[in-house]
């Protein structure tokens, strides 16, 4: 069963075909990574799934339902959640309040407080709960945003370069968080550059090139693929 | 809903992350200030009491702008549009309906309702059209200037609604004051002690109700939108809806200012929607500290009093000072003078405390 499916998805920016006839599937329970060289159309595809861009043609299905025409907040309410590359947090608000705003959809009173505490613990932010979110370290900001994203109890988590700017230790800890979430049944679609991180979390990898699906398979298959090495991984491993 | 539990939890919202001031210290100060305001008319002459009502009248518009701009992050430069619409509506309604049977109070509600409806229609196109930032300011300013132009050309006798002449740039006058039906003779609220208490009570209610609003879930989302609208949307909130609701509430408060002002002076002119009138609320709110209701209220009353004192020496010169005040605020204390000085003092105190305990 697919949690997310795109059918012949197309996006034009003027004369530029940035998403070209993409058929793409994230199976329920899967961690699926999207890689590709700069300008391959990863971010555009990501925004199409979110609803921040509207597609020129084709369809997006979530859990079997057509969401192609839905606004971002409507897609979020269905069970999609997102973490951006640049931490999207509420800088001038305290860490605790950031989480509260994410959680107040479905919780009130004591259970709200308990859930905030549980999340703070999970995110290793318990000591920082009274700080302004803008004063956190870069890695902590990334985690706070992951916390806000998972506070929604998503069925599908979208991650846009979740480890950008993180130290190797932070990257590894983030991978463990993703794996823990996946073990609880959350499906994940991640756009990522860091191949060590991809190796740590991915069940399946899709390579995007010039807006098209270029290759697809397990991480070992992708790394062994000479065509992929020629366009992308070659640069990284050189 | 009306269980004691819901009651106390509503009162708990008087304090929260979105309002400065909490605990016994703040509320003692609040009670002292309120008590002083209550006994003030006993020691002041009628003119000064009426003049203070004039200051209070504007405070509603300032609090509304604090909600829209300080909390919601949407700078409306045209709150005077709602002020004017409600003021004129009150005039037209009361001139036609008269002041008996509490009809001035009905007119007040209808006029405020009309300004809220106008805000809902305008706000729908603004926020659902995703107009934000400086463009929101430009559009709202244009709206108030268009209304000013329009009302200025209504001098001819054809511009009449029932028995109410709109009267062009000279303004509309002779509408009745607010009148409370009372057994044994209606109470007419002239700019004097009774009107002072009614306006003060309204102001306290508006202030406390807004405190509860901004500390509620709704207020959480509003400041979240100010901080990062994309993230707010990606938490599943319909950003446009929240912005629109905030805008309507804030604009209804501007409408209330307009009605109270018109009823206070029995007079309203198109210039109340003009350029300098539209700019002044932005100055009041920015100077005190727009992101908090208390600093907005205190700042507004202080700036108003200062402005009036300056106007005695010359009104044009007073406007220049207001402009200067805004520029200085934006350069030296962008979050507002009271907030900046307050956080400076509290930081200093904390440092001294830390030194003493070390």
Coordinates of C-alpha atoms in Angstrom, one line a residue:
Chain A
X1 CA 0.0 0.0 0.0
X2 CA 1.4 3.4 -1.0
X3 CA 1.2 6.3 1.5
X4 CA 2.3 8.7 -1.2
X5 CA 2.1 8.4 -5.0
X6 CA 2.7 10.9 -7.8
X7 CA 1.4 10.1 -11.2
X8 CA 3.0 11.7 -14.3
X9 CA 3.7 14.8 -12.2
X10 CA 4.9 17.8 -14.3
X11 CA 6.0 21.2 -13.3
X12 CA 7.1 24.0 -15.7
X13 CA 8.7 27.3 -14.7
X14 CA 8.2 29.2 -18.0
X15 CA 10.2 27.1 -20.5
X16 CA 12.0 25.2 -17.8
X17 CA 10.7 21.6 -17.2
X18 CA 11.8 21.1 -13.6
X19 CA 9.6 18.1 -12.8
X20 CA 9.3 15.8 -15.8
X21 CA 6.6 13.1 -15.8
X22 CA 7.5 11.8 -12.4
X23 CA 5.9 8.6 -11.2
X24 CA 7.1 8.1 -7.7
X25 CA 5.9 6.0 -4.7
X26 CA 6.6 6.0 -1.0
X27 CA 5.3 2.7 0.4
X28 CA 3.7 2.7 3.9
X29 CA 6.3 2.2 6.5
X30 CA 9.2 3.0 4.1
X31 CA 12.1 5.4 4.5
X32 CA 12.7 6.7 1.0
X33 CA 15.5 9.1 0.2
X34 CA 15.6 11.4 -2.8
X35 CA 19.1 12.3 -4.0
X36 CA 20.5 14.0 -7.1
X37 CA 22.9 16.7 -8.3
X38 CA 22.1 20.4 -7.7
X39 CA 19.3 21.6 -9.9
X40 CA 17.9 18.1 -10.3
X41 CA 14.5 19.3 -9.2
X42 CA 14.5 17.7 -5.7
X43 CA 13.3 20.9 -3.9
X44 CA 10.6 21.5 -6.5
X45 CA 9.4 18.0 -6.3
X46 CA 9.3 18.4 -2.5
X47 CA 7.3 21.6 -2.7
X48 CA 4.9 20.0 -5.1
X49 CA 4.2 17.2 -2.6
X50 CA 3.7 19.9 0.1
X51 CA 1.5 22.0 -2.0
X52 CA 3.7 25.1 -1.9
X53 CA 3.9 24.8 -5.7
X54 CA 1.0 23.7 -7.8
X55 CA 1.7 21.1 -10.4
X56 CA 1.4 21.9 -14.2
X57 CA 0.0 18.4 -14.8
X58 CA -0.3 15.0 -13.2
X59 CA -1.7 13.9 -9.8
X60 CA -0.5 13.5 -6.2
X61 CA -2.2 10.8 -4.1
X62 CA -2.0 10.5 -0.4
X63 CA -3.2 7.3 1.2
X64 CA -5.3 6.8 -2.0
X65 CA -6.9 10.2 -1.9
X66 CA -6.2 12.8 -4.6
X67 CA -4.6 15.8 -2.9
X68 CA -3.3 17.6 -6.1
X69 CA -5.5 20.6 -5.6
X70 CA -5.3 20.9 -1.8
X71 CA -3.6 23.7 0.1
X72 CA -0.6 22.9 2.3
X73 CA -2.5 23.1 5.6
X74 CA -5.1 20.7 4.3
X75 CA -2.4 18.2 3.3
X76 CA -0.9 18.6 6.8
X77 CA -4.2 17.9 8.4
X78 CA -4.4 14.6 6.5
X79 CA -1.2 13.4 8.2
X80 CA 1.7 14.8 6.3
X81 CA 4.3 16.8 8.2
X82 CA 7.5 18.5 7.1
X83 CA 10.9 19.7 8.3
X84 CA 12.6 22.2 6.2
X85 CA 16.3 22.7 5.3
X86 CA 16.6 26.0 7.1
X87 CA 15.1 25.5 10.5
X88 CA 11.5 26.8 10.4
X89 CA 10.9 27.6 14.0
X90 CA 9.3 30.5 15.9
X91 CA 12.5 32.3 16.8
X92 CA 11.1 34.9 19.3
X93 CA 9.1 32.3 21.2
X94 CA 10.3 30.0 23.9
X95 CA 11.2 26.4 23.0
X96 CA 8.3 25.1 25.1
X97 CA 5.8 27.4 23.4
X98 CA 7.1 26.3 20.0
X99 CA 6.1 22.7 20.8
X100 CA 2.9 23.8 22.4
X101 CA 1.7 25.5 19.2
X102 CA 2.4 22.3 17.3
X103 CA 0.6 20.2 19.9
X104 CA -2.4 22.3 20.8
X105 CA -4.3 20.9 17.8
X106 CA -5.1 17.6 19.5
X107 CA -4.2 18.1 23.2
X108 CA -5.3 20.3 26.1
X109 CA -4.4 20.8 29.8
X110 CA -2.3 18.2 31.6
X111 CA -2.0 15.9 28.7
X112 CA -0.6 18.7 26.6
X113 CA 2.0 19.5 29.3
X114 CA 2.9 15.8 29.5
X115 CA 3.4 15.5 25.8
X116 CA 5.5 18.6 25.6
X117 CA 7.7 17.2 28.4
X118 CA 8.0 13.8 26.6
X119 CA 9.0 15.5 23.4
X120 CA 11.5 17.8 25.1
X121 CA 13.1 14.6 26.6
X122 CA 13.1 12.9 23.2
X123 CA 14.7 15.9 21.5
X124 CA 17.3 16.4 24.3
X125 CA 16.0 19.9 24.8
X126 CA 14.7 19.6 28.3
X127 CA 17.3 22.0 29.7
X128 CA 16.6 24.6 27.0
X129 CA 12.8 24.7 27.3
X130 CA 12.7 28.3 28.6
X131 CA 15.1 29.6 26.1
X132 CA 14.0 31.6 23.1
X133 CA 14.1 29.2 20.1
X134 CA 16.3 31.7 18.2
X135 CA 19.0 31.3 20.8
X136 CA 19.5 27.6 20.3
X137 CA 22.5 26.1 18.5
X138 CA 22.0 25.2 14.9
X139 CA 21.6 21.4 15.6
X140 CA 19.2 22.1 18.4
X141 CA 17.1 24.3 16.1
X142 CA 17.0 21.4 13.6
X143 CA 15.8 19.0 16.4
X144 CA 13.2 21.5 17.6
X145 CA 11.8 21.6 14.1
X146 CA 11.8 17.9 13.9
X147 CA 10.0 17.9 17.2
X148 CA 7.3 20.2 15.9
X149 CA 7.0 18.1 12.8
X150 CA 6.5 14.9 14.7
X151 CA 4.2 16.6 17.3
X152 CA 1.5 16.4 14.6
X153 CA 1.7 12.6 14.8
X154 CA 2.2 12.3 11.1
X155 CA 1.8 9.2 9.0
X156 CA 4.2 10.6 6.4
X157 CA 7.2 12.8 7.4
X158 CA 8.9 14.9 4.7
X159 CA 12.5 15.9 5.5
X160 CA 14.3 18.5 3.3
X161 CA 18.0 18.0 3.9
X162 CA 17.4 17.4 7.6
X163 CA 21.1 17.2 8.5
X164 CA 22.3 20.4 6.7
X165 CA 24.9 22.1 8.7
X166 CA 25.0 19.4 11.4
X167 CA 28.2 17.9 12.9
X168 CA 28.7 14.2 12.2
X169 CA 27.6 13.4 15.7
X170 CA 24.4 15.4 15.3
X171 CA 23.8 13.8 11.9
X172 CA 24.1 10.3 13.4
X173 CA 21.7 11.2 16.3
X174 CA 19.3 12.6 13.8
X175 CA 19.4 9.3 11.9
X176 CA 18.6 7.5 15.1
X177 CA 15.6 9.8 15.6
X178 CA 14.4 9.0 12.1
X179 CA 14.8 5.3 12.7
X180 CA 12.9 5.5 16.0
X181 CA 10.0 7.3 14.3
X182 CA 10.0 4.8 11.5
X183 CA 9.9 2.0 14.0
X184 CA 6.7 3.6 15.3
X185 CA 5.2 3.4 11.9
X186 CA 5.9 6.8 10.4
X187 CA 6.8 6.7 6.7
X188 CA 9.6 9.1 5.6
X189 CA 10.5 10.9 2.5
X190 CA 13.9 12.6 2.8
X191 CA 15.8 14.8 0.4
X192 CA 19.4 14.4 1.4
X193 CA 23.0 15.0 0.2
X194 CA 24.9 13.2 3.0
X195 CA 25.4 9.6 1.7
X196 CA 26.4 8.3 5.1
X197 CA 23.1 9.5 6.4
X198 CA 21.2 8.0 3.5
X199 CA 23.0 4.7 4.1
X200 CA 22.0 4.9 7.8
X201 CA 18.3 5.4 7.2
X202 CA 17.1 4.6 3.7
X203 CA 15.2 1.5 2.7
X204 CA 15.0 2.8 -0.9
X205 CA 16.7 5.5 -2.8
X206 CA 15.5 7.5 -5.9
X207 CA 17.9 9.5 -8.0
X208 CA 16.5 12.6 -9.7
X209 CA 18.2 14.1 -12.7
X210 CA 17.0 16.9 -14.9
X211 CA 13.6 16.6 -13.2
X212 CA 13.2 12.9 -14.2
X213 CA 13.5 9.7 -12.2
X214 CA 17.0 8.5 -13.2
X215 CA 17.5 5.5 -11.0
X216 CA 15.8 3.7 -8.2
X217 CA 16.8 0.9 -5.8
X218 CA 18.4 0.0 -2.5
X219 CA 21.4 2.1 -1.4
X220 CA 23.8 -0.7 -2.5
X221 CA 22.2 -0.9 -5.9
X222 CA 22.4 2.9 -6.3
X223 CA 26.0 3.2 -5.2
X224 CA 27.0 0.3 -7.6
X225 CA 25.2 2.0 -10.5
X226 CA 27.8 3.4 -12.8
X227 CA 25.4 5.8 -14.5
X228 CA 24.6 7.3 -11.1
X229 CA 28.3 7.6 -10.3
X230 CA 28.8 9.4 -13.6
X231 CA 26.2 12.1 -12.9
X232 CA 26.2 12.5 -9.1
X233 CA 28.1 10.2 -6.8
X234 CA 31.2 10.5 -8.8
X235 CA 31.5 14.1 -7.7
X236 CA 31.0 13.2 -4.1
X237 CA 33.3 10.3 -3.8
X238 CA 36.1 11.7 -6.0
Chain B
X1 CA -19.2 25.8 29.3
X2 CA -20.2 27.9 32.3
X3 CA -18.7 25.5 34.7
X4 CA -16.4 27.0 37.4
X5 CA -13.6 25.2 35.7
X6 CA -14.0 26.9 32.4
X7 CA -14.4 30.2 34.3
X8 CA -11.1 29.9 36.1
X9 CA -9.3 28.7 33.0
X10 CA -10.5 31.7 31.1
X11 CA -9.1 33.9 33.9
X12 CA -5.8 32.1 33.9
X13 CA -5.4 33.4 30.4
X14 CA -5.0 36.9 31.8
X15 CA -1.4 36.0 32.2
X16 CA 0.6 34.1 29.7
X17 CA 3.5 34.0 27.2
X18 CA 2.0 36.8 25.1
X19 CA 1.6 39.5 27.7
X20 CA 4.2 41.2 29.9
X21 CA 3.3 41.6 33.6
X22 CA 2.3 38.8 35.8
X23 CA 2.0 37.9 39.5
X24 CA 1.0 39.9 42.5
X25 CA 3.3 42.8 41.7
X26 CA 1.8 43.5 38.3
X27 CA -1.8 43.1 39.3
X28 CA -1.3 45.3 42.4
X29 CA 0.0 48.0 40.2
X30 CA -2.9 47.4 37.9
X31 CA -5.4 47.9 40.7
X32 CA -3.6 51.0 42.0
X33 CA -3.6 52.6 38.5
X34 CA -7.2 51.7 38.1
X35 CA -8.1 53.1 41.5
X36 CA -6.3 56.3 40.6
X37 CA -8.2 56.5 37.4
X38 CA -11.4 56.0 39.2
X39 CA -10.9 58.8 41.8
X40 CA -9.4 61.1 39.2
X41 CA -12.7 62.9 38.4
X42 CA -13.1 63.9 42.0
X43 CA -10.0 66.1 41.8
X44 CA -10.1 67.3 38.3
X45 CA -12.3 69.9 36.6
X46 CA -14.9 69.0 34.0
X47 CA -12.7 70.0 31.0
X48 CA -9.8 67.8 32.0
X49 CA -12.1 64.8 32.7
X50 CA -13.7 65.3 29.2
X51 CA -10.2 65.6 27.7
X52 CA -9.2 62.3 29.3
X53 CA -12.2 60.6 27.7
X54 CA -10.8 61.9 24.4
X55 CA -7.5 60.1 25.1
X56 CA -9.4 56.9 26.1
X57 CA -11.4 57.0 22.9
X58 CA -8.3 56.5 20.8
X59 CA -6.8 53.7 22.9
X60 CA -9.2 51.1 21.5
X61 CA -7.9 51.7 18.0
X62 CA -4.3 51.4 19.3
X63 CA -5.1 48.1 21.1
X64 CA -6.7 46.8 17.9
X65 CA -3.6 47.8 15.9
X66 CA -1.4 46.1 18.5
X67 CA -3.4 42.9 17.9
X68 CA -3.1 43.1 14.1
X69 CA 0.4 44.4 13.8
X70 CA 2.2 43.7 17.1
X71 CA 0.8 40.2 17.6
X72 CA -0.3 39.2 14.0
X73 CA 2.6 40.8 12.2
X74 CA 0.4 42.5 9.6
X75 CA 1.0 46.3 9.5
X76 CA -2.3 47.9 8.6
X77 CA -1.8 51.6 7.8
X78 CA -5.5 52.2 7.4
X79 CA -7.2 51.5 10.7
X80 CA -8.7 55.0 10.4
X81 CA -10.9 53.7 7.6
X82 CA -12.8 51.6 10.2
X83 CA -12.7 54.5 12.6
X84 CA -14.3 56.7 10.0
X85 CA -16.9 54.2 8.7
X86 CA -18.1 53.5 12.2
X87 CA -18.1 57.2 13.2
X88 CA -20.1 58.2 10.1
X89 CA -22.4 55.2 10.6
X90 CA -23.1 56.3 14.1
X91 CA -23.9 59.8 13.0
X92 CA -26.2 58.7 10.2
X93 CA -28.0 56.2 12.4
X94 CA -28.5 58.4 15.4
X95 CA -29.5 61.5 13.4
X96 CA -32.2 59.4 11.8
X97 CA -33.2 57.3 14.8
X98 CA -32.9 59.8 17.6
X99 CA -31.6 59.3 21.1
X100 CA -34.6 57.8 22.9
X101 CA -35.2 54.2 23.9
X102 CA -31.5 53.4 24.0
X103 CA -31.3 53.8 20.2
X104 CA -27.9 55.4 20.5
X105 CA -26.6 52.3 22.1
X106 CA -28.1 50.2 19.3
X107 CA -26.5 52.6 16.8
X108 CA -23.2 52.1 18.5
X109 CA -23.4 48.3 18.2
X110 CA -24.6 48.6 14.6
X111 CA -21.8 51.0 13.6
X112 CA -19.1 48.8 15.2
X113 CA -20.7 45.8 13.5
X114 CA -20.6 47.7 10.2
X115 CA -16.9 48.5 10.5
X116 CA -16.3 44.8 11.4
X117 CA -18.2 43.7 8.3
X118 CA -16.2 46.2 6.2
X119 CA -13.0 44.8 7.7
X120 CA -14.1 41.2 7.0
X121 CA -14.7 42.0 3.3
X122 CA -11.5 44.0 2.8
X123 CA -9.6 41.5 4.9
X124 CA -10.9 38.6 2.9
X125 CA -9.4 40.0 -0.3
X126 CA -6.2 41.0 1.5
X127 CA -5.4 37.8 3.4
X128 CA -6.9 35.2 1.0
X129 CA -5.2 37.1 -1.8
X130 CA -2.0 36.6 0.2
X131 CA -1.1 40.3 0.4
X132 CA 1.4 40.8 3.1
X133 CA 4.3 43.0 4.2
X134 CA 4.5 46.5 2.9
X135 CA 1.8 45.9 0.3
X136 CA -0.7 45.3 3.1
X137 CA 0.2 48.8 4.4
X138 CA -0.1 50.4 1.0
X139 CA -3.5 48.9 0.3
X140 CA -5.0 49.7 3.7
X141 CA -3.6 53.2 3.5
X142 CA -5.1 53.6 0.0
X143 CA -8.5 52.5 1.3
X144 CA -8.6 55.1 4.1
X145 CA -7.4 57.8 1.7
X146 CA -10.1 56.9 -0.8
X147 CA -12.7 57.1 1.9
X148 CA -11.4 60.5 3.0
X149 CA -11.5 61.8 -0.6
X150 CA -15.0 60.4 -1.1
X151 CA -16.4 61.9 2.1
X152 CA -14.7 65.2 1.3
X153 CA -16.8 65.7 -1.8
X154 CA -20.2 65.0 -0.2
X155 CA -20.8 68.7 0.6
X156 CA -23.8 69.0 -1.8
X157 CA -27.4 68.6 -0.7
X158 CA -27.8 65.4 -2.7
X159 CA -25.4 63.7 -0.3
X160 CA -28.0 62.9 2.4
X161 CA -29.1 59.7 4.1
X162 CA -32.5 60.1 5.6
X163 CA -32.2 63.4 7.5
X164 CA -28.4 63.1 7.8
X165 CA -26.4 65.5 5.6
X166 CA -22.9 64.0 5.0
X167 CA -21.6 67.6 4.6
X168 CA -18.3 67.1 2.8
X169 CA -15.0 68.2 4.2
X170 CA -16.7 70.3 6.9
X171 CA -17.7 67.1 8.5
X172 CA -21.0 65.9 10.0
X173 CA -22.2 67.2 13.3
X174 CA -25.1 67.4 15.6
X175 CA -25.5 63.7 16.2
X176 CA -26.7 62.9 19.7
X177 CA -24.4 61.8 22.5
X178 CA -24.6 58.3 23.8
X179 CA -27.8 58.1 25.9
X180 CA -28.6 55.4 28.4
X181 CA -32.3 54.8 29.0
X182 CA -33.1 55.2 32.7
X183 CA -36.3 55.2 34.6
X184 CA -37.1 58.8 35.5
X185 CA -35.1 60.4 32.7
X186 CA -32.5 59.2 30.2
X187 CA -28.8 59.7 31.1
X188 CA -27.1 61.6 28.4
X189 CA -23.3 61.0 28.3
X190 CA -21.8 64.4 27.7
X191 CA -18.0 64.6 27.8
X192 CA -18.1 64.7 31.6
X193 CA -17.8 62.4 34.6
X194 CA -20.4 59.7 33.6
X195 CA -19.0 59.3 30.1
X196 CA -15.5 59.1 31.7
X197 CA -16.6 56.1 33.8
X198 CA -18.4 54.4 30.9
X199 CA -15.4 54.8 28.6
X200 CA -12.9 53.7 31.3
X201 CA -15.0 50.6 32.0
X202 CA -15.0 49.8 28.3
X203 CA -11.3 50.3 28.1
X204 CA -10.6 48.0 31.0
X205 CA -12.9 45.3 29.5
X206 CA -11.3 45.6 26.1
X207 CA -7.8 45.4 27.7
X208 CA -8.5 42.4 29.8
X209 CA -10.5 40.6 27.1
X210 CA -7.6 41.1 24.7
X211 CA -5.1 39.8 27.2
X212 CA -7.2 36.6 27.4
X213 CA -7.4 36.4 23.6
X214 CA -3.7 36.8 22.9
X215 CA -2.8 34.2 25.6
X216 CA -5.4 31.7 24.2
X217 CA -4.7 29.1 21.6
X218 CA -5.8 31.6 19.0
X219 CA -3.2 34.1 20.3
X220 CA -0.5 31.3 20.1
X221 CA -1.3 30.8 16.5
X222 CA -1.4 34.6 15.8
X223 CA 2.2 35.1 17.1
X224 CA 3.3 31.9 15.4
X225 CA 2.1 33.5 12.1
X226 CA 4.0 36.7 12.9
X227 CA 7.2 34.7 13.6
X228 CA 7.0 32.3 10.6
X229 CA 3.9 32.0 8.5
X230 CA 5.2 29.1 6.5
X231 CA 5.8 27.0 9.6
X232 CA 2.4 27.9 11.0
X233 CA 0.8 26.7 7.8
X234 CA 2.9 23.5 8.0
X235 CA 1.5 22.8 11.4
X236 CA -1.9 22.6 9.8
X237 CA -3.2 26.1 10.5
X238 CA -5.1 28.0 7.9
X239 CA -3.0 31.2 8.2
X240 CA -5.4 33.3 6.2
X241 CA -8.3 32.6 8.5
X242 CA -6.4 33.5 11.7
X243 CA -5.1 36.7 10.1
X244 CA -8.6 37.6 9.0
X245 CA -10.1 37.1 12.4
X246 CA -7.4 39.1 14.1
X247 CA -7.9 41.9 11.5
X248 CA -11.7 42.0 12.0
X249 CA -11.4 42.1 15.8
X250 CA -8.7 44.8 15.7
X251 CA -10.7 46.8 13.1
X252 CA -13.9 46.5 15.2
X253 CA -11.9 48.2 18.0
X254 CA -11.0 51.0 15.6
X255 CA -14.7 51.2 14.8
X256 CA -15.4 51.5 18.5
X257 CA -12.9 54.3 18.8
X258 CA -14.7 56.0 15.9
X259 CA -18.1 55.8 17.5
X260 CA -16.9 56.9 20.9
X261 CA -15.0 59.8 19.3
X262 CA -18.1 60.9 17.3
X263 CA -20.4 60.6 20.2
X264 CA -18.0 62.4 22.5
X265 CA -17.6 65.5 20.2
X266 CA -20.9 65.2 18.3
X267 CA -18.7 65.6 15.2
X268 CA -16.8 63.7 12.6
X269 CA -14.8 64.9 9.6
X270 CA -13.2 63.2 6.6
X271 CA -9.8 64.3 7.8
X272 CA -10.2 61.6 10.6
X273 CA -9.4 59.2 7.7
X274 CA -6.7 61.3 6.1
X275 CA -3.0 60.8 5.9
X276 CA -1.8 62.2 9.2
X277 CA -4.7 60.7 11.1
X278 CA -3.8 57.3 9.6
X279 CA -0.1 57.6 10.5
X280 CA -0.7 58.6 14.1
X281 CA -1.9 55.2 15.4
X282 CA 1.2 53.6 13.9
X283 CA 3.3 56.1 15.9
X284 CA 1.4 55.5 19.2
X285 CA 1.7 51.7 18.9
X286 CA 5.3 51.6 17.7
X287 CA 6.6 54.0 20.4
X288 CA 5.3 52.1 23.4
X289 CA 5.9 48.6 22.1
X290 CA 3.4 47.1 19.7
X291 CA 4.0 43.5 20.7
X292 CA 2.4 43.9 24.1
X293 CA -1.0 45.2 25.1
X294 CA 0.2 47.0 28.2
X295 CA 3.1 48.9 26.6
X296 CA 0.8 49.8 23.7
X297 CA -1.8 51.2 26.0
X298 CA 0.6 53.2 28.2
X299 CA 2.6 54.4 25.2
X300 CA -0.5 55.5 23.4
X301 CA -1.9 57.5 26.3
X302 CA 1.5 59.1 26.9
X303 CA 2.1 60.0 23.2
X304 CA -1.4 61.4 22.9
X305 CA -1.0 63.6 25.9
X306 CA 2.4 64.7 24.6
X307 CA 1.0 65.4 21.2
X308 CA -1.8 67.5 22.6
X309 CA 0.6 69.5 24.7
X310 CA 2.7 70.2 21.7
X311 CA -0.4 71.1 19.6
X312 CA -1.0 74.0 21.8
X313 CA 2.2 75.6 20.4
X314 CA 1.3 74.7 16.8
X315 CA -0.2 71.7 15.2
X316 CA 2.2 71.3 12.2
X317 CA 5.2 71.4 14.4
X318 CA 3.6 68.7 16.6
X319 CA 3.2 66.4 13.6
X320 CA 6.9 66.8 12.8
X321 CA 7.8 65.8 16.3
X322 CA 5.6 62.7 16.0
X323 CA 7.4 61.8 12.8
X324 CA 10.7 62.3 14.5
X325 CA 9.5 60.1 17.4
X326 CA 8.7 57.3 15.0
X327 CA 12.0 57.5 13.3
X328 CA 14.0 57.6 16.6
X329 CA 11.9 54.6 17.8
X330 CA 12.6 52.6 14.7
X331 CA 16.3 53.3 14.8
X332 CA 17.0 53.1 18.5
X333 CA 14.3 50.8 19.9
X334 CA 12.5 49.0 17.1
X335 CA 10.5 46.9 19.5
X336 CA 9.2 50.0 21.3
X337 CA 10.7 52.4 23.9
X338 CA 8.9 51.0 26.9
X339 CA 9.8 47.4 26.0
X340 CA 13.4 48.2 25.3
X341 CA 13.9 50.3 28.5
X342 CA 12.0 47.7 30.5
X343 CA 14.1 44.8 29.3
X344 CA 17.3 46.9 29.8
X345 CA 16.3 47.6 33.5
X346 CA 15.3 44.0 34.2
X347 CA 18.5 42.7 32.7
X348 CA 20.5 45.1 34.9
X349 CA 18.6 44.1 38.0
X350 CA 19.1 40.4 37.3
X351 CA 22.9 41.0 36.8
X352 CA 23.0 42.9 40.1
X353 CA 21.1 40.2 41.9
X354 CA 23.5 37.6 40.5
X355 CA 26.5 39.7 41.7
X356 CA 25.1 40.1 45.2
X357 CA 24.2 36.4 45.6
X358 CA 27.6 35.3 44.1

